[in-house]
PDB file of C-alpha atoms in Angstrom:
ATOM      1  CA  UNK L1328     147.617 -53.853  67.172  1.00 48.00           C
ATOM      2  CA  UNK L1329     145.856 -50.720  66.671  1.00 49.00           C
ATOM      3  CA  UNK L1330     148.453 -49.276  64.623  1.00 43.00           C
ATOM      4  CA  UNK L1331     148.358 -52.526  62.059  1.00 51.00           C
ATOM      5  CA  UNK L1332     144.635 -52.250  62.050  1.00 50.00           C
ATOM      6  CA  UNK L1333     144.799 -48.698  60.948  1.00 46.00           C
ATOM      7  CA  UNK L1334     146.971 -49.107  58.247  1.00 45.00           C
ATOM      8  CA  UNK L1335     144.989 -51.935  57.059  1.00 55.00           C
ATOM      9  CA  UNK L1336     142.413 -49.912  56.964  1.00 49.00           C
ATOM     10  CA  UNK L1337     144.284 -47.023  55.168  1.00 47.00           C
ATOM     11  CA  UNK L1338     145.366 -49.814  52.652  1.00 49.00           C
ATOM     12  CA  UNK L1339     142.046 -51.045  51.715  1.00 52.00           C
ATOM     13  CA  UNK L1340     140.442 -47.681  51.456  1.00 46.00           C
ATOM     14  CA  UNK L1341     143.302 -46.866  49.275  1.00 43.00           C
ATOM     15  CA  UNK L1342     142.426 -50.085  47.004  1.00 51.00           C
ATOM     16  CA  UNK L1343     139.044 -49.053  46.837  1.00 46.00           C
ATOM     17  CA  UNK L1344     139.152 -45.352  46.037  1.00 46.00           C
ATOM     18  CA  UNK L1345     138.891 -44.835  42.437  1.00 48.00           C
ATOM     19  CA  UNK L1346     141.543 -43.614  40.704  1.00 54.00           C
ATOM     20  CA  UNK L1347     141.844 -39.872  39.448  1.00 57.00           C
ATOM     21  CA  UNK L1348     141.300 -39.849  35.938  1.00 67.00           C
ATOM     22  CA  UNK L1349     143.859 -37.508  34.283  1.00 67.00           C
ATOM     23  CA  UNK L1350     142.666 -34.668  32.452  1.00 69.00           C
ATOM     24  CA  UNK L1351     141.732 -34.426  29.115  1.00 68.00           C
ATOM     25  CA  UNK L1352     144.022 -33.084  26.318  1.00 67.00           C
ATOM     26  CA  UNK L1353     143.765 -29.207  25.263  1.00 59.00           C
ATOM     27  CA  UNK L1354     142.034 -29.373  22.015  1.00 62.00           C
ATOM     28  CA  UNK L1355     143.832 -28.506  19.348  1.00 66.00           C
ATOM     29  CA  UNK L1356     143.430 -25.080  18.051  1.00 67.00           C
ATOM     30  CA  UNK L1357     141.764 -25.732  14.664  1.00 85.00           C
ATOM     31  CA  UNK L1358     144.378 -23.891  11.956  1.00 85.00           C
ATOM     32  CA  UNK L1359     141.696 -22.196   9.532  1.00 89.00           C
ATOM     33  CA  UNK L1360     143.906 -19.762   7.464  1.00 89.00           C
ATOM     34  CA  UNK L1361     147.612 -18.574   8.132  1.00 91.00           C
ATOM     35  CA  UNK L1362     148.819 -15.214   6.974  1.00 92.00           C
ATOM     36  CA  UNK L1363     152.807 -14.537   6.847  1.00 95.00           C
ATOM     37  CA  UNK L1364     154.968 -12.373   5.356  1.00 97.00           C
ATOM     38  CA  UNK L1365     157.184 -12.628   2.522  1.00 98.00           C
ATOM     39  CA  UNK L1366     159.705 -10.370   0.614  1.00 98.00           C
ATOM     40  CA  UNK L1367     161.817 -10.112  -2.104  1.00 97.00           C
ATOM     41  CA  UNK L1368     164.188  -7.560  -2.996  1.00 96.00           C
ATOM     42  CA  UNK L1369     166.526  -6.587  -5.960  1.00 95.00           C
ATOM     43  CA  UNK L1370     170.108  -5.365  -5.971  1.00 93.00           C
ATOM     44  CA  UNK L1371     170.291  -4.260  -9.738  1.00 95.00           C
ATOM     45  CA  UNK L1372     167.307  -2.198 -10.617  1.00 95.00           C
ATOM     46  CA  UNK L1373     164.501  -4.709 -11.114  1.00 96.00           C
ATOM     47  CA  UNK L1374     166.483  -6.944 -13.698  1.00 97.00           C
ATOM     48  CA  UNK L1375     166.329  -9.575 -11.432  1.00 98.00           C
ATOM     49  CA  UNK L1376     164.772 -10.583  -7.752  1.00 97.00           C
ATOM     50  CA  UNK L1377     166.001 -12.711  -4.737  1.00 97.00           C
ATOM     51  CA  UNK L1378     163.331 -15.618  -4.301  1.00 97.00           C
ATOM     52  CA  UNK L1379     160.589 -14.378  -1.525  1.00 97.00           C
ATOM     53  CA  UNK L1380     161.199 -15.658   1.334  1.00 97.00           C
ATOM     54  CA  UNK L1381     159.053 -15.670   4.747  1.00 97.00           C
ATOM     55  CA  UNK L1382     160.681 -13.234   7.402  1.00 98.00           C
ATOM     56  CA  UNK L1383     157.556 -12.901   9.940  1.00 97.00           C
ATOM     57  CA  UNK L1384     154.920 -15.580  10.592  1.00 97.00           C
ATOM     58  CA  UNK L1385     152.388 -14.432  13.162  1.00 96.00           C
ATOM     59  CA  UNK L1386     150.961 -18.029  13.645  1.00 95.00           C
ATOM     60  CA  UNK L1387     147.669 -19.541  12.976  1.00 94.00           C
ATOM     61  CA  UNK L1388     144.347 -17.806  12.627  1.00 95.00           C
ATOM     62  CA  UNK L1389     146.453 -14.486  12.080  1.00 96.00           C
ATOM     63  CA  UNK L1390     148.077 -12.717   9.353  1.00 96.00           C
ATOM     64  CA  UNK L1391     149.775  -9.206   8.347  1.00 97.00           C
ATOM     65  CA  UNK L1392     148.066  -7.106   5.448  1.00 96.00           C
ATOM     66  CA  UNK L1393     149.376  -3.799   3.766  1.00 97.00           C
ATOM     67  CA  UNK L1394     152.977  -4.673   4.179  1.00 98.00           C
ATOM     68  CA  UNK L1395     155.151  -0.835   3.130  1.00 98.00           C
ATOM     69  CA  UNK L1396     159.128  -0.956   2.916  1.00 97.00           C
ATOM     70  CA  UNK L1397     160.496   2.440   3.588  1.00 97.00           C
ATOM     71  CA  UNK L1398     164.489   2.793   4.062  1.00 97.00           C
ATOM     72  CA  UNK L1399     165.713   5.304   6.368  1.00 97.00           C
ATOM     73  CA  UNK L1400     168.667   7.817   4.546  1.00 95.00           C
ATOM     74  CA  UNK L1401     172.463   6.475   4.442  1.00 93.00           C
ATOM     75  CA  UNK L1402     173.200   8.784   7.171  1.00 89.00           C
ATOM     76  CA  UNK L1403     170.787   6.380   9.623  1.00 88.00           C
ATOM     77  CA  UNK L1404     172.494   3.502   8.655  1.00 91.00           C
ATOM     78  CA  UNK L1405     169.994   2.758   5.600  1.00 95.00           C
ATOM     79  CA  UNK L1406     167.674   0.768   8.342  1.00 97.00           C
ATOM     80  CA  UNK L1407     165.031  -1.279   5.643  1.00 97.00           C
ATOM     81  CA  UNK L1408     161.500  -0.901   7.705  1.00 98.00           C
ATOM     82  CA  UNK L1409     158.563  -3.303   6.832  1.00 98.00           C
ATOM     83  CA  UNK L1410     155.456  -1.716   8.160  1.00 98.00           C
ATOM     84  CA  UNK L1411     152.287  -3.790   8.104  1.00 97.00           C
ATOM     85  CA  UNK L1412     148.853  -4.631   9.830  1.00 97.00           C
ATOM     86  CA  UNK L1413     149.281  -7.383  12.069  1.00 97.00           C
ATOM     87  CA  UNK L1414     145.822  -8.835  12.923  1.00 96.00           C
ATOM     88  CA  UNK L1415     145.690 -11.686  15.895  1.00 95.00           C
ATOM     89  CA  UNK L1416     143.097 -14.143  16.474  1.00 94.00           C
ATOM     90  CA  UNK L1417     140.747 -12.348  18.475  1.00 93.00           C
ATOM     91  CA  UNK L1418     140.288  -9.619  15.533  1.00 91.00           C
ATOM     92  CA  UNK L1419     142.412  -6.969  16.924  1.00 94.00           C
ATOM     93  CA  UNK L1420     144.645  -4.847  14.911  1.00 95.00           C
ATOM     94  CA  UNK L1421     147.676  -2.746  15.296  1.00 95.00           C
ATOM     95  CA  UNK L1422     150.373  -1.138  13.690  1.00 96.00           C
ATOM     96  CA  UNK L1423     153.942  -3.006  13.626  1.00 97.00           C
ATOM     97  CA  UNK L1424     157.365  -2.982  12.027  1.00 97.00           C
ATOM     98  CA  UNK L1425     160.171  -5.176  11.436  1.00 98.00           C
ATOM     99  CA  UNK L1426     163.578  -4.056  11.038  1.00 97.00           C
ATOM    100  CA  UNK L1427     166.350  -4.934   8.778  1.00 98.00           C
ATOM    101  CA  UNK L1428     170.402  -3.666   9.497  1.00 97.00           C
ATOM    102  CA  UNK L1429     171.758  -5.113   6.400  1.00 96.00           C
ATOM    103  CA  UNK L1430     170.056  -4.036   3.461  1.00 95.00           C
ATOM    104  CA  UNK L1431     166.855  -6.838   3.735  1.00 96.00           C
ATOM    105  CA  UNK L1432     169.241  -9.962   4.255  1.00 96.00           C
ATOM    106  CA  UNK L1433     167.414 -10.369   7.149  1.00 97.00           C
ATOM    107  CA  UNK L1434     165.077  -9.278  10.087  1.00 97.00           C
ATOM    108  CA  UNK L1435     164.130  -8.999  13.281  1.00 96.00           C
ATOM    109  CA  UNK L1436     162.648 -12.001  15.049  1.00 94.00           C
ATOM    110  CA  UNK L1437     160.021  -9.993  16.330  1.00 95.00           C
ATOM    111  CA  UNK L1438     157.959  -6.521  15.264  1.00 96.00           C
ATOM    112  CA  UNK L1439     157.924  -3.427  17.464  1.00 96.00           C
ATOM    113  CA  UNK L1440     154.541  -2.586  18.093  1.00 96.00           C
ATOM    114  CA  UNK L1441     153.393   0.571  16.934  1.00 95.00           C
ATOM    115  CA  UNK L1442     149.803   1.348  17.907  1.00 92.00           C
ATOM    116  CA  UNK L1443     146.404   0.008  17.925  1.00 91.00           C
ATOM    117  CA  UNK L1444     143.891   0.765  14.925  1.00 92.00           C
ATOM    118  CA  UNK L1445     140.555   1.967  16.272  1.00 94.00           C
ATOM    119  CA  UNK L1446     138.408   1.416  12.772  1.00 95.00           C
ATOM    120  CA  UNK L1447     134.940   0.019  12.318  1.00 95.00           C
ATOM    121  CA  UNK L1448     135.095   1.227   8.352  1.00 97.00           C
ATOM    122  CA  UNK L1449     133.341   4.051   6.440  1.00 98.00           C
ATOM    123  CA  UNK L1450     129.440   4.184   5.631  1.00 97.00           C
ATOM    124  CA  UNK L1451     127.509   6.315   3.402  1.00 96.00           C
ATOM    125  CA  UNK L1452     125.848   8.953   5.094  1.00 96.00           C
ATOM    126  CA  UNK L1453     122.458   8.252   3.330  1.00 94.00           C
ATOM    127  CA  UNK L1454     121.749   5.107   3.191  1.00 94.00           C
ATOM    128  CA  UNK L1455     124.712   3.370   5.600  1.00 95.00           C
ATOM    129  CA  UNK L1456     126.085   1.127   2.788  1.00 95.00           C
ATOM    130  CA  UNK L1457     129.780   0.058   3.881  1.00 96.00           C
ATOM    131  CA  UNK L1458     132.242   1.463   1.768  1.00 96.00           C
ATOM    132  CA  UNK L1459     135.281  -0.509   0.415  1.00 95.00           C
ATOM    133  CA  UNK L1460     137.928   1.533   2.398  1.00 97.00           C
ATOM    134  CA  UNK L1461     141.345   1.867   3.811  1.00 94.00           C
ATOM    135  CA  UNK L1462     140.238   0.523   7.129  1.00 96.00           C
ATOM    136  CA  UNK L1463     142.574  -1.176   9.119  1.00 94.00           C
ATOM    137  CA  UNK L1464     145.616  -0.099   6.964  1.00 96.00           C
ATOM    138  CA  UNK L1465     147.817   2.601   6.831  1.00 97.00           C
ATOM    139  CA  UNK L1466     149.877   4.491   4.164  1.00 98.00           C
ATOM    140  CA  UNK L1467     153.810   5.568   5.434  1.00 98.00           C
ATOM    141  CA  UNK L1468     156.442   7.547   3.848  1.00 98.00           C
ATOM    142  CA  UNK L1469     159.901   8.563   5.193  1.00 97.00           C
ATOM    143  CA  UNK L1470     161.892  12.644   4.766  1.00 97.00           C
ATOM    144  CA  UNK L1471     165.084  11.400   2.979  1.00 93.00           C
ATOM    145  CA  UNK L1472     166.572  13.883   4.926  1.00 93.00           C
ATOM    146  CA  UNK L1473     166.147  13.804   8.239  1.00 95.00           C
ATOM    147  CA  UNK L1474     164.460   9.890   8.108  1.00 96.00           C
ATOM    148  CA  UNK L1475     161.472  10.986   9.986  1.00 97.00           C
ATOM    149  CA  UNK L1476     158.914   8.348   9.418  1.00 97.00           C
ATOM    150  CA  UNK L1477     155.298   9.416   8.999  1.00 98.00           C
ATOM    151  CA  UNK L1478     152.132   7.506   9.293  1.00 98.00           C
ATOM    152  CA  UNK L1479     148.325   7.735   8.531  1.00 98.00           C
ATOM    153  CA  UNK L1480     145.260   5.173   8.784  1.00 97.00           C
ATOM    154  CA  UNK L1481     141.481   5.932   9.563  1.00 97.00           C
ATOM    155  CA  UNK L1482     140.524   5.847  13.379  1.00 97.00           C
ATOM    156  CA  UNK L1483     137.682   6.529  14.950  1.00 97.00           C
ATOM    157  CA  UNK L1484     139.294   8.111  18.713  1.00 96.00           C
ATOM    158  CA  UNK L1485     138.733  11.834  17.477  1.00 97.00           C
ATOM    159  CA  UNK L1486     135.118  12.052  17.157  1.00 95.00           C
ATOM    160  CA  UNK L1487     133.367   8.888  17.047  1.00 96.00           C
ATOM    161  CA  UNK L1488     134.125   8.318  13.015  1.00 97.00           C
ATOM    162  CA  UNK L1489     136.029   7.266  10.523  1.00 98.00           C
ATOM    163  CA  UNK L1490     138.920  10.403  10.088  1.00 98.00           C
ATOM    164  CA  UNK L1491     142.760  10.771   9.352  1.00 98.00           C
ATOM    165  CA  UNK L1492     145.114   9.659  11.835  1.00 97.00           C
ATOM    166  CA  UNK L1493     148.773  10.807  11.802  1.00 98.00           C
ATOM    167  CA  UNK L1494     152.163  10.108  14.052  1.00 97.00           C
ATOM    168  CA  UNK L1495     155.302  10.388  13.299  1.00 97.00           C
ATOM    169  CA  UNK L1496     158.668   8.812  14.474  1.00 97.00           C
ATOM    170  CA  UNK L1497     162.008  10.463  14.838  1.00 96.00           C
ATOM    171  CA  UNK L1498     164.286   7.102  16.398  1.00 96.00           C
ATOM    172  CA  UNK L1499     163.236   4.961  13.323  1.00 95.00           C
ATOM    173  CA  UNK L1500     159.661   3.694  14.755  1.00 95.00           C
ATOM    174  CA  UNK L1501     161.187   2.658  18.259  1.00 95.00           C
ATOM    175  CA  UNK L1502     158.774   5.933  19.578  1.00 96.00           C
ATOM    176  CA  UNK L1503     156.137   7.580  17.879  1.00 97.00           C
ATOM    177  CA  UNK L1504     153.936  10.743  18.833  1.00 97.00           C
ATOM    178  CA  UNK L1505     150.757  10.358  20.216  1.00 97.00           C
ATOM    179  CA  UNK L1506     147.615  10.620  17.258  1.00 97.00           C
ATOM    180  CA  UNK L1507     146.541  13.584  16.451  1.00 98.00           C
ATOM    181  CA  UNK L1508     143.324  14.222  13.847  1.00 98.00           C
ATOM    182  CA  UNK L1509     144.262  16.245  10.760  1.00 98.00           C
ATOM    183  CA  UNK L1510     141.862  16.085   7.885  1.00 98.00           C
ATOM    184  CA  UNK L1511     139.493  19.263   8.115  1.00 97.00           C
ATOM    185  CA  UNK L1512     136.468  17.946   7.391  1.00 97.00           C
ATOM    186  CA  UNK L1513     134.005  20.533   9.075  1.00 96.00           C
ATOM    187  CA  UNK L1514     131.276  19.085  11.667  1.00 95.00           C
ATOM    188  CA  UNK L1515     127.778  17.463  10.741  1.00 95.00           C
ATOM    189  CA  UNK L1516     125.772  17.806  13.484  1.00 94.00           C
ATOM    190  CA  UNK L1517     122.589  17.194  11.509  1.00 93.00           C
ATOM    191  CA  UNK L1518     124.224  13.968  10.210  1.00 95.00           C
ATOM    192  CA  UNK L1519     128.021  12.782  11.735  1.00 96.00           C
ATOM    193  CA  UNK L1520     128.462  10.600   9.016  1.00 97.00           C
ATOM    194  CA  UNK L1521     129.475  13.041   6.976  1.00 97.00           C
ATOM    195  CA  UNK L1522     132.176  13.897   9.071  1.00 97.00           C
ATOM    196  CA  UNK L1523     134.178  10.582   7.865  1.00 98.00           C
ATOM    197  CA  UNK L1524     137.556  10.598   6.310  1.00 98.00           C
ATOM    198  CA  UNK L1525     138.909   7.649   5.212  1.00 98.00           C
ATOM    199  CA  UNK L1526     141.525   5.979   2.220  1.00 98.00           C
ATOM    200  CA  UNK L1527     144.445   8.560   3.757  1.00 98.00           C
ATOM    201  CA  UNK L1528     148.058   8.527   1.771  1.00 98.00           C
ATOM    202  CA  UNK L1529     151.030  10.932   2.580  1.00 98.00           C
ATOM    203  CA  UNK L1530     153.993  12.254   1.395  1.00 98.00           C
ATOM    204  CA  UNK L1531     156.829  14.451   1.932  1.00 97.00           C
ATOM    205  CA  UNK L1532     157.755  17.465  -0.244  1.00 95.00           C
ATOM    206  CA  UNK L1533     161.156  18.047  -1.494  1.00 90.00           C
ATOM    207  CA  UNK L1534     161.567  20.543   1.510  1.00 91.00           C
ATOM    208  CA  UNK L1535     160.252  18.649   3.979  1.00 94.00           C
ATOM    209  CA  UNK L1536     156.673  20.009   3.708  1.00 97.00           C
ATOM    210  CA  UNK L1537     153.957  17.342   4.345  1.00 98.00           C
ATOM    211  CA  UNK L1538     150.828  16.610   1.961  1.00 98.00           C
ATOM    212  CA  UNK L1539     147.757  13.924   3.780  1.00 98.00           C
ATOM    213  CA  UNK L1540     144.939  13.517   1.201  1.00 98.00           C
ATOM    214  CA  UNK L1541     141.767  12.008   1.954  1.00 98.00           C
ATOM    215  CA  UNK L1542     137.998  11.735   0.970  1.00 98.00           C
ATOM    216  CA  UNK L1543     135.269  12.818   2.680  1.00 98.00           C
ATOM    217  CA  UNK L1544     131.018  13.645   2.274  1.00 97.00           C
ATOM    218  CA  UNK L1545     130.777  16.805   3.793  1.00 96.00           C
ATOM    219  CA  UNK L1546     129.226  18.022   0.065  1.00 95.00           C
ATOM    220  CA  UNK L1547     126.682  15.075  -0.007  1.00 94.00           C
ATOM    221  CA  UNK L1548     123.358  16.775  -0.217  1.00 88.00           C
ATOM    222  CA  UNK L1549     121.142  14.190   1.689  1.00 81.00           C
ATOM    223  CA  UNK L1550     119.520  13.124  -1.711  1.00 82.00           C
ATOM    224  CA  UNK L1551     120.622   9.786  -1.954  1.00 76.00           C
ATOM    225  CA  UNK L1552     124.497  10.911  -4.151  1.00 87.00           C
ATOM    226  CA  UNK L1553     126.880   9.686  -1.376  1.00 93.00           C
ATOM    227  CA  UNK L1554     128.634  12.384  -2.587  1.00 94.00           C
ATOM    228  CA  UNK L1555     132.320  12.365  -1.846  1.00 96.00           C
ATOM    229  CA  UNK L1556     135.179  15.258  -2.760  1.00 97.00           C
ATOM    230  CA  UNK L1557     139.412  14.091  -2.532  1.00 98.00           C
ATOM    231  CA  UNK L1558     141.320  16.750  -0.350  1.00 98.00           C
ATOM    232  CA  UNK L1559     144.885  17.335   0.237  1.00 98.00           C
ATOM    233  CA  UNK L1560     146.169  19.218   3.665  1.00 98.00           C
ATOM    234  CA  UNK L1561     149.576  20.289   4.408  1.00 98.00           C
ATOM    235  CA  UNK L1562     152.104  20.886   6.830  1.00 98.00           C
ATOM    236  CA  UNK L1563     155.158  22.394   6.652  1.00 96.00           C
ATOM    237  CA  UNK L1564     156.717  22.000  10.063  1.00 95.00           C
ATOM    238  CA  UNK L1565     155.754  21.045  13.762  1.00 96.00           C
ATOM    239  CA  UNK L1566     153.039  18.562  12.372  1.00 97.00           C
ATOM    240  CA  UNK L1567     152.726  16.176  15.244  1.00 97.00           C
ATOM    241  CA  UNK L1568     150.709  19.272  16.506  1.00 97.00           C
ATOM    242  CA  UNK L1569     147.204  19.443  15.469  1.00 97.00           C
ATOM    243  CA  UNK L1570     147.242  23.248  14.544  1.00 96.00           C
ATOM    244  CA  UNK L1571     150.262  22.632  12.577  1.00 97.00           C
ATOM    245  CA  UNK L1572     147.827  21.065   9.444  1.00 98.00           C
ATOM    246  CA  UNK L1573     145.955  23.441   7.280  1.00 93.00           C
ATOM    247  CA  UNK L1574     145.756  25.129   3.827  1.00 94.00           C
ATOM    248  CA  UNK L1575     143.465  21.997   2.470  1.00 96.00           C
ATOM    249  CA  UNK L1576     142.840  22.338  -0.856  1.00 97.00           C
ATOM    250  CA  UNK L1577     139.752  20.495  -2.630  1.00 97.00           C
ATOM    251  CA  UNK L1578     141.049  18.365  -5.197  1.00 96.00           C
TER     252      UNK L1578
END
C-alpha cells in the first residue's frame, strides 16, 4: 500500500510540475556586409581573361582587402600565392595566403596564416589629423631566383608607432622570420609622432639586393607643415637581421 501511495504521489506531482520550456533559438547573426575574394587570370598576355570567380569567402561580417599574386620561379614548381588582409568580425587583422599548384585553376580551401597586423594608422605630428595610409595592408614581392618571398606593412610593436615591418619566407610562406623594424627614421623624443613610417612597398634588385621605401615626418618643423620626405633603404643580403638594412637614401 505504501508503495502505490508513493507512486501516486510521484504521478501527480509529475502532472503538476510545469513543464521545462525549451530554450530559445540563437539569434541569427545579422549579415551586414560580406567581403570575398575573386580572381581572374589570363593565359595569353591580357588578350583575353577567365571570368572571376570566388576562391576564398571568409563568411559574414568579414572580408579580405589588398589581395597581391606573386608566383614563385619554375624551379619551385611555379606555386601562384594570393596574399591578402583577412579581417574577422571582431576587427582583427592578419596576414594570410592561399595557394595555388596548378597555375590559378584552383586553391586551397583554406589560407595559411601569416601574422597579425599591429596598426592603429598614421597621424600628423602637429595637429593629430589621421592620415589616409597603408594601414592594415601590406606590399609583397618575390627574388625570381631563389623565390624568397618578402613582406612589409606598418606596425606599431617596435616603438609604440606607426613604422616598417619586414619578414621574409624561404618554404613559400609556410614559415616566415620573426618582424624586424627597418625604416631609419631617427628618434623624436620631443614629439614620437614623428617617428612614424607608414605606406611601405618593396622590391628586389636584379641581384637580389632589397629596396623598402617609406614616408616619414622626421623634417616637419612643428609649424603646422606635416611635413613628410619618401625614403628608400636597402639590403643586400642577411636582411631578416635588423643591422642588415641601411644606406637610406632621401628621395
Amino acid at each position: 500500500k505504501r508503495l502505490k501511495a508513493a507512486a501516486e504521489a510521484a504521478a501527480g506531482a509529475a502532472q503538476a510540475a510545469p513543464e521545462e520550456e525549451a530554450p530559445p533559438p540563437a539569434p541569427e547573426l545579422e549579415v551586414i556586409f560580406e567581403g570575398p575574394t575573386y580572381f581572374t587570370r589570363t593565359t595569353d598576355g591580357g588578350e583575353t581573361w577567365e571570368e572571376a570567380r570566388e576562391i576564398y569567402d571568409p563568411g559574414p561580417n568579414a572580408q579580405t582587402i589588398n589581395n597581391l599574386i606573386a608566383v614563385l620561379p619554375q624551379s619551385q614548381g611555379g606555386t601562384v600565392i594570393d596574399l591578402f588582409t583577412h579581417i574577422f568580425p571582431n576587427g582583427v587583422t592578419r596576414l594570410d595566403l592561399l595557394r595555388s599548384f596548378d597555375k590559378g585553376a584552383s586553391f586551397e580551401a583554406a589560407p595559411i596564416p601569416v601574422d597579425l597586423i599591429f596598426s592603429n594608422g598614421t597621424i600628423t605630428p602637429d595637429l593629430q589629423e589621421p592620415v589616409r595610409d597603408a594601414s592594415i595592408l601590406f606590399d609583397v614581392a618575390v627574388d625570381r631566383r631563389t623565390g624568397t618571398l618578402y613582406l612589409v606593412w606598418q606596425d606599431v610593436r617596435f616603438r609604440g608607432v606607426e613604422e616598417v615591418a619586414f619578414a621574409q619566407s624561404g618554404d613559400g610562406g609556410l614559415t616566415w622570420s620573426t618582424p624586424i623594424r627597418v625604416n631609419r627614421t631617427p628618434a623624436s623624443p620631443e614629439n614620437p609622432l614623428r617617428q612614424q613610417a607608414f605606406v611601405p612597398s618593396i622590391e628586389v634588385g636584379a641581384g637580389g639586393e632589397l629596396v623598402v621605401t617609406y614616408y616619414d615626418f622626421r623634417n616637419d618643423t612643428g609649424e603646422g607643415g606635416e611635413l613628410t620626405d619618401y625614403w628608400a633603404v636597402t639590403c643586400p643580403a642577411d636582411c631578416a637581421q635588423e643591422t642588415s638594412w641601411g644606406h637610406e637614401l632621401r628621395l
